Amino acid sequence: MINMTGRNWEVEHKLVDCAMEHKKLHNLYLDADFEDRHDDALFYKSKAEHFKSLVDKGIEYEPKF
């Protein structure tokens, strides 16, 4: 048996799934809008629209730098 102590096997993902990010940001937008946090709502809405446009264009992943 191999001793794996001290090794970090987690890989940091360099890509963002556009559909999942759109869903997450849309839900955050709805929550912020419901709670009357207008600045946050506008931010989340613009980011959600960005990812929605990528999904509509057929882009599945966006690189994260």
Coordinates of N, CA, C and O in Angstrom, one line a residue:
M1 N 0.8 -1.2 0.0 CA 0.0 0.0 0.0 C 0.9 1.2 0.0 O 1.9 1.3 0.7
I2 N 0.5 2.2 -0.8 CA 1.3 3.4 -0.9 C 0.9 4.4 0.1 O -0.3 4.6 0.4
N3 N 1.8 5.1 0.7 CA 1.6 6.1 1.7 C 1.4 7.4 1.0 O 2.3 7.9 0.4
M4 N 0.2 8.0 1.1 CA -0.1 9.2 0.4 C -0.1 10.4 1.4 O -0.7 11.5 1.0
T5 N 0.4 10.3 2.5 CA 0.4 11.3 3.5 C 1.2 12.5 3.0 O 2.3 12.4 2.4
G6 N 0.6 13.7 3.2 CA 1.3 14.9 2.8 C 1.1 15.4 1.4 O 1.5 16.4 1.0
R7 N 0.4 14.6 0.6 CA 0.2 14.9 -0.8 C -1.2 15.6 -0.9 O -2.2 15.2 -0.3
N8 N -1.2 16.6 -1.8 CA -2.5 17.3 -2.0 C -3.0 16.9 -3.4 O -2.4 17.3 -4.4
W9 N -4.0 16.1 -3.4 CA -4.5 15.5 -4.7 C -5.6 16.4 -5.3 O -6.2 16.1 -6.3
E10 N -6.0 17.5 -4.6 CA -7.0 18.4 -5.2 C -6.4 19.2 -6.3 O -5.4 19.7 -6.2
V11 N -7.2 19.3 -7.4 CA -6.8 20.1 -8.5 C -7.6 21.3 -8.6 O -8.8 21.2 -8.6
E12 N -7.0 22.5 -8.7 CA -7.7 23.7 -8.8 C -8.2 23.8 -10.3 O -7.4 23.7 -11.2
H13 N -9.5 24.0 -10.4 CA -10.1 24.1 -11.8 C -9.8 25.4 -12.4 O -10.0 26.5 -11.7
K14 N -9.4 25.5 -13.6 CA -9.1 26.7 -14.3 C -10.2 27.1 -15.3 O -10.1 28.0 -16.0
L15 N -11.3 26.3 -15.3 CA -12.5 26.6 -16.1 C -13.7 26.7 -15.3 O -13.9 26.0 -14.3
V16 N -14.6 27.6 -15.7 CA -15.9 27.8 -15.1 C -17.0 27.3 -16.0 O -17.0 27.6 -17.2
D17 N -17.9 26.4 -15.5 CA -19.0 25.9 -16.3 C -20.0 27.1 -16.4 O -20.6 27.5 -15.4
C18 N -20.2 27.5 -17.6 CA -21.0 28.7 -17.8 C -22.5 28.5 -17.4 O -23.1 29.4 -16.8
A19 N -23.1 27.4 -17.7 CA -24.5 27.1 -17.3 C -24.6 27.1 -15.8 O -25.6 27.7 -15.3
M20 N -23.7 26.4 -15.1 CA -23.8 26.4 -13.6 C -23.6 27.8 -13.0 O -24.2 28.1 -12.0
E21 N -22.7 28.5 -13.6 CA -22.4 29.8 -13.1 C -23.6 30.8 -13.3 O -23.9 31.6 -12.4
H22 N -24.2 30.6 -14.5 CA -25.4 31.4 -14.7 C -26.5 31.1 -13.7 O -27.1 32.0 -13.2
K23 N -26.7 29.8 -13.5 CA -27.8 29.4 -12.5 C -27.4 30.0 -11.1 O -28.3 30.5 -10.4
K24 N -26.2 29.9 -10.7 CA -25.8 30.4 -9.4 C -26.0 31.9 -9.2 O -26.6 32.4 -8.3
L25 N -25.5 32.6 -10.3 CA -25.6 34.1 -10.2 C -27.1 34.5 -10.3 O -27.4 35.5 -9.7
H26 N -27.9 33.8 -11.1 CA -29.3 34.2 -11.2 C -30.0 34.0 -9.8 O -30.8 34.9 -9.4
N27 N -29.7 32.9 -9.1 CA -30.3 32.7 -7.8 C -29.8 33.8 -6.8 O -30.6 34.3 -6.0
L28 N -28.5 34.2 -6.9 CA -28.0 35.2 -6.1 C -28.7 36.6 -6.4 O -29.0 37.4 -5.5
Y29 N -28.9 36.8 -7.7 CA -29.6 38.0 -8.1 C -31.0 38.1 -7.5 O -31.5 39.1 -6.9
L30 N -31.8 36.9 -7.6 CA -33.1 36.9 -7.0 C -33.1 37.1 -5.5 O -34.0 37.8 -5.0
D31 N -32.2 36.5 -4.8 CA -32.1 36.7 -3.4 C -31.8 38.2 -3.0 O -32.4 38.7 -2.1
A32 N -30.8 38.8 -3.7 CA -30.5 40.2 -3.4 C -31.6 41.1 -3.8 O -31.9 42.1 -3.1
D33 N -32.3 40.8 -4.9 CA -33.5 41.7 -5.2 C -34.6 41.5 -4.2 O -35.2 42.5 -3.8
F34 N -34.8 40.3 -3.7 CA -35.9 40.1 -2.7 C -35.5 40.8 -1.4 O -36.4 41.4 -0.7
E35 N -34.2 40.9 -1.1 CA -33.8 41.5 0.2 C -33.5 43.0 0.0 O -32.9 43.6 0.9
D36 N -33.8 43.6 -1.1 CA -33.6 45.0 -1.4 C -32.2 45.4 -1.3 O -31.9 46.6 -0.9
R37 N -31.3 44.6 -1.7 CA -29.9 44.9 -1.8 C -29.6 45.3 -3.3 O -29.2 44.4 -4.1
H38 N -30.0 46.5 -3.7 CA -30.0 46.9 -5.1 C -28.7 46.8 -5.8 O -28.6 46.4 -6.9
D39 N -27.6 47.3 -5.1 CA -26.3 47.3 -5.7 C -25.8 45.9 -6.0 O -25.3 45.6 -7.1
D40 N -26.0 45.0 -5.0 CA -25.7 43.6 -5.2 C -26.5 42.9 -6.3 O -26.0 42.2 -7.2
A41 N -27.8 43.3 -6.4 CA -28.7 42.7 -7.4 C -28.3 43.1 -8.8 O -28.3 42.3 -9.7
L42 N -27.9 44.4 -9.0 CA -27.4 44.8 -10.3 C -26.1 44.1 -10.7 O -26.0 43.8 -11.8
F43 N -25.2 43.9 -9.7 CA -24.0 43.2 -10.0 C -24.3 41.8 -10.4 O -23.8 41.3 -11.5
Y44 N -25.1 41.1 -9.6 CA -25.4 39.7 -10.0 C -26.1 39.6 -11.3 O -25.9 38.6 -12.0
K45 N -27.0 40.5 -11.5 CA -27.8 40.4 -12.8 C -26.9 40.6 -14.0 O -27.0 39.9 -15.0
S46 N -26.0 41.6 -13.9 CA -25.1 41.8 -15.1 C -24.2 40.5 -15.3 O -23.9 40.1 -16.4
K47 N -23.7 40.0 -14.2 CA -22.8 38.8 -14.4 C -23.6 37.6 -14.9 O -23.2 36.8 -15.7
A48 N -24.9 37.4 -14.4 CA -25.8 36.3 -14.9 C -26.1 36.5 -16.4 O -26.1 35.5 -17.1
E49 N -26.3 37.8 -16.8 CA -26.6 38.0 -18.2 C -25.3 37.7 -19.1 O -25.5 37.2 -20.2
H50 N -24.2 38.0 -18.6 CA -22.9 37.7 -19.3 C -22.8 36.2 -19.5 O -22.6 35.7 -20.6
F51 N -23.0 35.4 -18.5 CA -22.9 33.9 -18.6 C -24.1 33.4 -19.4 O -23.9 32.4 -20.2
K52 N -25.3 34.0 -19.4 CA -26.4 33.5 -20.2 C -26.1 33.8 -21.7 O -26.4 32.9 -22.5
S53 N -25.4 34.9 -22.0 CA -25.1 35.1 -23.4 C -24.0 34.1 -23.9 O -24.1 33.7 -25.0
L54 N -23.1 33.7 -23.0 CA -22.1 32.7 -23.4 C -22.8 31.4 -23.6 O -22.5 30.7 -24.6
V55 N -23.8 31.0 -22.8 CA -24.5 29.8 -23.0 C -25.3 29.8 -24.3 O -25.3 28.8 -25.0
D56 N -25.9 30.9 -24.6 CA -26.7 31.1 -25.8 C -25.8 30.9 -27.0 O -26.3 30.5 -28.1
K57 N -24.5 31.3 -26.9 CA -23.6 31.2 -28.0 C -23.0 29.8 -28.2 O -22.3 29.5 -29.1
G58 N -23.3 29.0 -27.2 CA -22.8 27.6 -27.2 C -21.5 27.4 -26.5 O -20.9 26.3 -26.7
I59 N -21.1 28.4 -25.8 CA -19.8 28.3 -25.0 C -20.1 27.6 -23.7 O -20.9 28.1 -22.9
E60 N -19.5 26.5 -23.5 CA -19.7 25.7 -22.3 C -18.9 26.1 -21.1 O -19.3 26.1 -19.9
Y61 N -17.6 26.5 -21.4 CA -16.7 26.8 -20.3 C -16.0 28.1 -20.6 O -15.7 28.5 -21.7
E62 N -15.7 28.9 -19.5 CA -14.9 30.1 -19.6 C -13.6 29.9 -18.7 O -13.7 29.5 -17.6
P63 N -12.5 30.3 -19.2 CA -11.3 30.2 -18.4 C -11.3 31.1 -17.3 O -11.8 32.2 -17.4
K64 N -10.7 30.7 -16.2 CA -10.6 31.5 -15.0 C -9.1 31.8 -14.8 O -8.3 30.9 -14.6
F65 N -8.7 33.0 -14.8 CA -7.3 33.4 -14.7 C -7.0 33.9 -13.3 O -7.8 34.5 -12.6

